[in-house]
C-alpha cells in the first residue's frame, strides 16, 4: 500500500492511498493487516460507527478497495503485546504435510479441521502464519478462506498476479467450489437448489451471523445427494455465489441444517450425531477449479478420516 498522510488530517488520523497490491481486497481484511495488534472486535466497531471512510464515504466490512482509493483510519490505541512465540515444530510439520499442489503462482492445502485460515480472535497461528514461518522470505497470501472447523481445499498465492487474478475470477463467479456436507434428515428431492438472499451482520465482539432475508445479497447453492443414511443425507453443495456461511444458512433455511453446526444447526440432532462420533461441523471443501492464463487448475480432496468414520457409524 502506498502511504500518503494528509497534512490537514487531525493528529493520529491516517489517510492512505490504496496501491495496486490491495486491489479488490475487503476493507476489514486490509484493516486487520494495517492495524497490527488491534482486536477484530475493535476493527468492526470502527467500521460500524462510520469512523473508517473510503473516498470520504462510510465503509462497510465488505467494502472492496480499489487502487487509488483514499482510506481514512481514525486514531487507534494499540496495546503492547508480547512477541509472538514461534509455532511448535509439530504444527509446521502438519501444515507442510497438508500441501497437495504447488507451482510458481499457487500453493494448495488440504486444510485439516481445527486449523484456522489465519491467526486472530484467540488463534496465534493459522495456516498462513504457519506456512510463512516454515518458508521464511517467501511471499504467501490467502486467496480465500475456510472456517476453522471446515476441512479441505485452501488456495494460497505465491505471486501477486496469482492473488489478484484468482480473486478476480472468484468475484466474477468463474471458480467452481464444491463441498461435501451431511444434512440432517431427509430432503424431499435428491437434487435441488436454494436461491435465497442472505444478510450478514456483525455482533458485538466481532462474531459474524448470517440470515436469510429479502433485503440481503443474492445467494445460490446447488445441492445434490451423494449417499443416503437413515439419519441424514451426504450432499454435494456447489456454490453459485460465495457468501459467508452460505451453505450452512441455506441448509438450515430448507429445514435440513448441517450436522454438527453449533451456530445454525439443530441442538438435539447435533447431540445425536455426536454420539455417532461427530466432533465438529460436517463440512468439507472437496473441490475447487478455475482457469487462469490459459491453464486449467482443479484440486480435489477426499473426506477426512474423522468424517468418513461418522458415515461408517451411520451405515451400521
Short mmCIF file of C-alpha atoms in Angstrom, two decimals:
data_model
loop_
_atom_site.label_atom_id
_atom_site.label_comp_id
_atom_site.label_asym_id
_atom_site.label_seq_id
_atom_site.Cartn_x
_atom_site.Cartn_y
_atom_site.Cartn_z
CA UNK A 1 0.00 0.00 0.00
CA UNK A 2 1.35 3.40 -0.93
CA UNK A 3 1.01 5.71 2.03
CA UNK A 4 0.44 9.44 1.81
CA UNK A 5 -0.52 11.06 5.10
CA UNK A 6 -2.58 14.20 4.64
CA UNK A 7 -1.05 17.24 6.43
CA UNK A 8 -4.57 18.52 7.11
CA UNK A 9 -5.60 15.38 8.97
CA UNK A 10 -6.07 15.61 12.77
CA UNK A 11 -3.21 14.23 14.84
CA UNK A 12 -3.40 10.45 14.90
CA UNK A 13 -5.70 10.16 11.88
CA UNK A 14 -4.14 8.35 8.93
CA UNK A 15 -5.13 8.93 5.34
CA UNK A 16 -3.69 6.37 2.96
CA UNK A 17 -3.79 5.97 -0.77
CA UNK A 18 -4.52 2.41 -1.85
CA UNK A 19 -1.90 0.85 -4.09
CA UNK A 20 -2.47 -1.86 -6.71
CA UNK A 21 -1.42 -4.60 -4.30
CA UNK A 22 -4.72 -4.18 -2.40
CA UNK A 23 -6.98 -4.02 -5.47
CA UNK A 24 -10.19 -5.90 -4.66
CA UNK A 25 -9.32 -6.61 -1.01
CA UNK A 26 -12.09 -6.36 1.58
CA UNK A 27 -11.56 -3.42 3.89
CA UNK A 28 -11.92 -5.48 7.10
CA UNK A 29 -9.07 -7.71 5.92
CA UNK A 30 -6.97 -4.69 4.96
CA UNK A 31 -7.51 -3.10 8.36
CA UNK A 32 -6.55 -6.32 10.12
CA UNK A 33 -3.19 -6.03 8.34
CA UNK A 34 -2.76 -2.29 8.78
CA UNK A 35 -3.78 -2.21 12.44
CA UNK A 36 -1.49 -4.86 13.84
CA UNK A 37 -2.42 -5.76 17.40
CA UNK A 38 -5.94 -4.32 17.21
CA UNK A 39 -8.68 -6.85 18.13
CA UNK A 40 -11.13 -7.77 15.40
CA UNK A 41 -13.97 -6.54 17.58
CA UNK A 42 -12.47 -3.02 17.52
CA UNK A 43 -11.94 -3.15 13.73
CA UNK A 44 -15.63 -3.96 13.24
CA UNK A 45 -16.68 -1.31 15.78
CA UNK A 46 -14.72 1.33 13.84
CA UNK A 47 -16.48 0.25 10.66
CA UNK A 48 -19.91 0.01 12.25
CA UNK A 49 -19.68 3.52 13.73
CA UNK A 50 -18.56 5.09 10.45
CA UNK A 51 -15.08 6.08 11.59
CA UNK A 52 -13.40 4.40 8.64
CA UNK A 53 -14.02 6.11 5.31
CA UNK A 54 -13.12 5.40 1.70
CA UNK A 55 -13.09 8.42 -0.57
CA UNK A 56 -15.00 10.31 2.11
CA UNK A 57 -17.79 7.75 2.44
CA UNK A 58 -18.52 5.40 5.32
CA UNK A 59 -17.15 1.92 4.67
CA UNK A 60 -18.84 -1.38 5.48
CA UNK A 61 -16.88 -4.52 6.43
CA UNK A 62 -17.36 -5.99 2.93
CA UNK A 63 -16.38 -2.81 1.07
CA UNK A 64 -13.72 -3.71 -1.50
CA UNK A 65 -10.80 -1.41 -2.10
CA UNK A 66 -9.57 -0.21 -5.48
CA UNK A 67 -6.21 1.21 -6.47
CA UNK A 68 -6.23 4.97 -5.96
CA UNK A 69 -8.87 4.97 -3.20
CA UNK A 70 -8.29 7.28 -0.24
CA UNK A 71 -8.62 5.42 3.05
CA UNK A 72 -9.18 7.30 6.32
CA UNK A 73 -8.28 5.44 9.52
CA UNK A 74 -9.10 7.08 12.88
CA UNK A 75 -6.65 7.17 15.80
CA UNK A 76 -6.41 3.73 17.40
CA UNK A 77 -4.54 2.88 20.57
CA UNK A 78 -2.75 -0.44 20.21
CA UNK A 79 -1.90 -2.29 23.40
CA UNK A 80 1.63 -3.52 23.77
CA UNK A 81 1.81 -7.24 23.08
CA UNK A 82 4.44 -9.74 23.98
CA UNK A 83 6.36 -11.07 21.00
CA UNK A 84 4.55 -13.89 19.24
CA UNK A 85 6.10 -17.23 20.07
CA UNK A 86 7.40 -19.36 17.25
CA UNK A 87 4.91 -22.06 16.25
CA UNK A 88 5.58 -25.59 17.51
CA UNK A 89 7.53 -27.81 15.15
CA UNK A 90 4.66 -30.30 15.07
CA UNK A 91 2.31 -27.62 13.67
CA UNK A 92 4.83 -26.70 10.98
CA UNK A 93 5.13 -30.36 10.01
CA UNK A 94 1.34 -30.70 9.93
CA UNK A 95 0.84 -27.82 7.52
CA UNK A 96 3.80 -28.89 5.36
CA UNK A 97 2.27 -32.36 5.03
CA UNK A 98 -1.06 -30.83 4.01
CA UNK A 99 0.35 -29.27 0.80
CA UNK A 100 -1.21 -31.05 -2.21
CA UNK A 101 -0.06 -28.78 -5.06
CA UNK A 102 2.45 -26.04 -5.73
CA UNK A 103 3.71 -24.07 -8.70
CA UNK A 104 5.21 -20.59 -9.03
CA UNK A 105 1.83 -18.89 -8.58
CA UNK A 106 -0.20 -21.06 -6.19
CA UNK A 107 0.16 -23.32 -3.17
CA UNK A 108 -2.80 -25.53 -2.23
CA UNK A 109 -3.53 -27.17 1.12
CA UNK A 110 -5.86 -29.93 2.18
CA UNK A 111 -6.55 -27.91 5.32
CA UNK A 112 -7.23 -30.01 8.43
CA UNK A 113 -10.26 -29.16 10.54
CA UNK A 114 -9.31 -27.16 13.62
CA UNK A 115 -6.68 -25.15 11.75
CA UNK A 116 -7.76 -21.56 11.13
CA UNK A 117 -7.00 -19.99 7.75
CA UNK A 118 -5.28 -17.14 9.59
CA UNK A 119 -4.50 -16.06 13.14
CA UNK A 120 -6.65 -13.74 15.23
CA UNK A 121 -9.55 -13.97 17.71
CA UNK A 122 -7.53 -16.06 20.13
CA UNK A 123 -5.74 -18.07 17.43
CA UNK A 124 -1.99 -17.44 17.42
CA UNK A 125 -1.11 -19.28 14.24
CA UNK A 126 -3.35 -20.03 11.28
CA UNK A 127 -2.41 -21.79 8.06
CA UNK A 128 -0.92 -18.63 6.53
CA UNK A 129 1.24 -17.85 9.58
CA UNK A 130 2.48 -21.44 9.80
CA UNK A 131 3.43 -21.54 6.14
CA UNK A 132 5.20 -18.20 6.38
CA UNK A 133 7.13 -19.49 9.38
CA UNK A 134 8.02 -22.66 7.52
CA UNK A 135 9.07 -20.72 4.43
CA UNK A 136 10.74 -17.50 5.63
CA UNK A 137 11.23 -14.94 2.91
CA UNK A 138 8.64 -16.46 0.58
CA UNK A 139 5.67 -14.28 -0.39
CA UNK A 140 2.42 -16.04 0.55
CA UNK A 141 -1.12 -14.64 0.70
CA UNK A 142 -4.52 -16.22 1.30
CA UNK A 143 -6.67 -16.17 -1.83
CA UNK A 144 -9.82 -17.12 0.09
CA UNK A 145 -10.71 -18.57 3.49
CA UNK A 146 -12.22 -21.62 5.07
CA UNK A 147 -13.78 -21.54 8.52
CA UNK A 148 -11.64 -23.12 11.20
CA UNK A 149 -13.98 -26.11 11.54
CA UNK A 150 -14.16 -26.71 7.77
CA UNK A 151 -11.59 -29.00 6.18
CA UNK A 152 -10.49 -29.20 2.56
CA UNK A 153 -9.08 -27.25 -0.36
CA UNK A 154 -7.50 -23.92 0.60
CA UNK A 155 -5.59 -21.92 -2.03
CA UNK A 156 -2.76 -19.51 -1.27
CA UNK A 157 -0.97 -17.29 -3.76
CA UNK A 158 2.79 -17.15 -4.18
CA UNK A 159 2.67 -14.27 -6.66
CA UNK A 160 0.77 -11.00 -6.85
CA UNK A 161 -0.52 -11.96 -10.30
CA UNK A 162 -1.88 -15.22 -8.95
CA UNK A 163 -3.55 -13.49 -5.99
CA UNK A 164 -5.29 -10.74 -7.93
CA UNK A 165 -6.11 -13.00 -10.88
CA UNK A 166 -7.79 -15.73 -8.85
CA UNK A 167 -9.59 -13.28 -6.56
CA UNK A 168 -10.97 -11.51 -9.64
CA UNK A 169 -12.14 -14.88 -11.00
CA UNK A 170 -13.87 -15.65 -7.69
CA UNK A 171 -15.69 -12.30 -7.75
CA UNK A 172 -16.73 -12.91 -11.36
CA UNK A 173 -18.17 -16.32 -10.49
CA UNK A 174 -15.65 -18.14 -12.66
CA UNK A 175 -14.39 -20.51 -9.97
CA UNK A 176 -16.08 -23.84 -9.20
CA UNK A 177 -16.34 -24.53 -5.46
CA UNK A 178 -17.88 -27.77 -4.23
CA UNK A 179 -18.33 -29.07 -0.71
CA UNK A 180 -19.44 -32.33 0.90
CA UNK A 181 -21.83 -31.90 3.80
CA UNK A 182 -24.13 -34.03 5.92
CA UNK A 183 -27.66 -32.63 6.04
CA UNK A 184 -29.87 -33.60 8.97
CA UNK A 185 -33.00 -35.51 7.97
CA UNK A 186 -34.28 -36.35 4.51
CA UNK A 187 -34.58 -33.60 1.87
CA UNK A 188 -37.59 -34.22 -0.37
CA UNK A 189 -35.50 -34.21 -3.55
CA UNK A 190 -32.13 -35.72 -4.39
CA UNK A 191 -31.24 -32.63 -6.40
CA UNK A 192 -32.42 -29.09 -5.63
CA UNK A 193 -31.24 -25.51 -5.41
CA UNK A 194 -31.69 -22.80 -2.80
CA UNK A 195 -31.90 -19.28 -4.21
CA UNK A 196 -32.39 -17.12 -1.12
CA UNK A 197 -30.71 -13.76 -0.37
CA UNK A 198 -28.50 -13.61 2.70
CA UNK A 199 -27.86 -10.69 5.03
CA UNK A 200 -24.74 -10.60 7.15
CA UNK A 201 -24.42 -8.84 10.46
CA UNK A 202 -21.57 -8.50 12.92
CA UNK A 203 -22.47 -8.91 16.56
CA UNK A 204 -20.78 -7.07 19.37
CA UNK A 205 -17.46 -8.82 19.78
CA UNK A 206 -16.97 -9.32 16.06
CA UNK A 207 -18.93 -12.58 15.65
CA UNK A 208 -20.46 -12.91 12.20
CA UNK A 209 -24.07 -14.05 11.82
CA UNK A 210 -25.91 -14.58 8.56
CA UNK A 211 -29.65 -14.85 7.99
CA UNK A 212 -31.97 -15.42 5.03
CA UNK A 213 -33.51 -12.02 4.30
CA UNK A 214 -35.28 -10.44 1.34
CA UNK A 215 -33.04 -7.38 1.60
CA UNK A 216 -29.85 -9.44 1.65
CA UNK A 217 -27.38 -10.15 -1.13
CA UNK A 218 -28.27 -12.73 -3.80
CA UNK A 219 -27.13 -16.23 -2.85
CA UNK A 220 -27.50 -19.50 -4.75
CA UNK A 221 -26.50 -23.02 -3.72
CA UNK A 222 -27.00 -26.26 -5.68
CA UNK A 223 -27.43 -29.44 -3.61
CA UNK A 224 -27.12 -33.00 -4.93
CA UNK A 225 -27.42 -36.24 -2.98
CA UNK A 226 -24.30 -38.40 -2.79
CA UNK A 227 -25.12 -41.02 -0.15
CA UNK A 228 -28.21 -41.91 1.88
CA UNK A 229 -28.37 -42.71 5.59
CA UNK A 230 -31.26 -43.20 7.97
CA UNK A 231 -30.43 -40.05 9.94
CA UNK A 232 -29.30 -37.79 7.14
CA UNK A 233 -28.02 -37.31 3.61
CA UNK A 234 -24.46 -36.78 2.42
CA UNK A 235 -24.82 -33.99 -0.11
CA UNK A 236 -22.58 -32.23 -2.59
CA UNK A 237 -23.09 -28.47 -2.38
CA UNK A 238 -21.94 -26.36 -5.33
CA UNK A 239 -21.74 -22.61 -4.80
CA UNK A 240 -23.46 -20.38 -7.31
CA UNK A 241 -22.34 -17.42 -5.20
CA UNK A 242 -19.81 -17.16 -2.39
CA UNK A 243 -21.50 -15.58 0.62
CA UNK A 244 -20.34 -16.02 4.20
CA UNK A 245 -21.76 -19.23 5.76
CA UNK A 246 -23.86 -19.68 2.63
CA UNK A 247 -24.16 -23.48 2.63
CA UNK A 248 -24.88 -23.60 6.36
CA UNK A 249 -27.61 -20.95 6.28
CA UNK A 250 -29.23 -22.29 3.08
CA UNK A 251 -29.29 -25.81 4.55
CA UNK A 252 -30.91 -24.54 7.75
CA UNK A 253 -33.37 -22.43 5.71
CA UNK A 254 -34.81 -25.52 4.00
CA UNK A 255 -35.14 -27.33 7.32
CA UNK A 256 -32.13 -29.63 6.97
CA UNK A 257 -29.20 -27.95 8.75
CA UNK A 258 -25.71 -29.38 8.61
CA UNK A 259 -24.81 -31.95 11.22
CA UNK A 260 -22.56 -30.52 13.91
CA UNK A 261 -23.40 -26.90 13.13
CA UNK A 262 -23.40 -25.17 16.52
CA UNK A 263 -24.40 -21.78 15.09
CA UNK A 264 -27.21 -22.53 12.65
CA UNK A 265 -27.97 -26.18 13.37
CA UNK A 266 -30.31 -28.30 15.49
CA UNK A 267 -29.04 -28.89 19.04
CA UNK A 268 -30.86 -32.18 19.51
CA UNK A 269 -29.66 -33.52 16.16
CA UNK A 270 -26.13 -32.40 16.97
CA UNK A 271 -26.22 -34.41 20.21
CA UNK A 272 -27.37 -37.43 18.23
CA UNK A 273 -24.55 -37.13 15.70
CA UNK A 274 -22.01 -36.52 18.43
CA UNK A 275 -22.94 -39.93 19.79
CA UNK A 276 -22.04 -41.25 16.33
CA UNK A 277 -18.58 -39.75 16.64
CA UNK A 278 -19.07 -36.31 15.03
CA UNK A 279 -16.91 -33.76 16.86
CA UNK A 280 -17.23 -30.79 14.50
CA UNK A 281 -19.19 -29.26 11.64
CA UNK A 282 -19.69 -31.82 8.86
CA UNK A 283 -18.48 -29.63 6.00
CA UNK A 284 -15.55 -30.38 3.71
CA UNK A 285 -14.30 -28.27 0.78
CA UNK A 286 -13.87 -31.14 -1.65
CA UNK A 287 -13.16 -29.40 -4.97
CA UNK A 288 -12.01 -26.07 -6.39
CA UNK A 289 -11.39 -25.45 -10.08
CA UNK A 290 -10.64 -22.47 -12.30
CA UNK A 291 -8.89 -21.36 -15.47
CA UNK A 292 -6.15 -18.75 -15.41
CA UNK A 293 -3.74 -17.57 -18.08
CA UNK A 294 -4.72 -20.37 -20.43
CA UNK A 295 -4.27 -23.16 -17.88
CA UNK A 296 -6.92 -25.22 -16.11
CA UNK A 297 -6.49 -25.85 -12.38
CA UNK A 298 -8.55 -28.42 -10.46
CA UNK A 299 -7.95 -29.53 -6.87
CA UNK A 300 -9.91 -32.26 -5.09
CA UNK A 301 -9.55 -33.83 -1.65
CA UNK A 302 -11.46 -36.80 -0.15
CA UNK A 303 -13.43 -36.74 3.07
CA UNK A 304 -11.01 -36.85 6.01
CA UNK A 305 -10.95 -39.88 8.25
CA UNK A 306 -12.99 -38.30 11.06
CA UNK A 307 -15.95 -37.53 8.78
CA UNK A 308 -15.71 -40.84 6.93
CA UNK A 309 -15.77 -42.55 10.35
CA UNK A 310 -19.08 -40.82 11.16
CA UNK A 311 -20.59 -42.10 7.90
CA UNK A 312 -19.35 -45.60 8.67
CA UNK A 313 -21.07 -45.41 12.06
CA UNK A 314 -24.31 -44.25 10.41
CA UNK A 315 -24.16 -47.14 7.95
CA UNK A 316 -24.09 -49.81 10.68
#
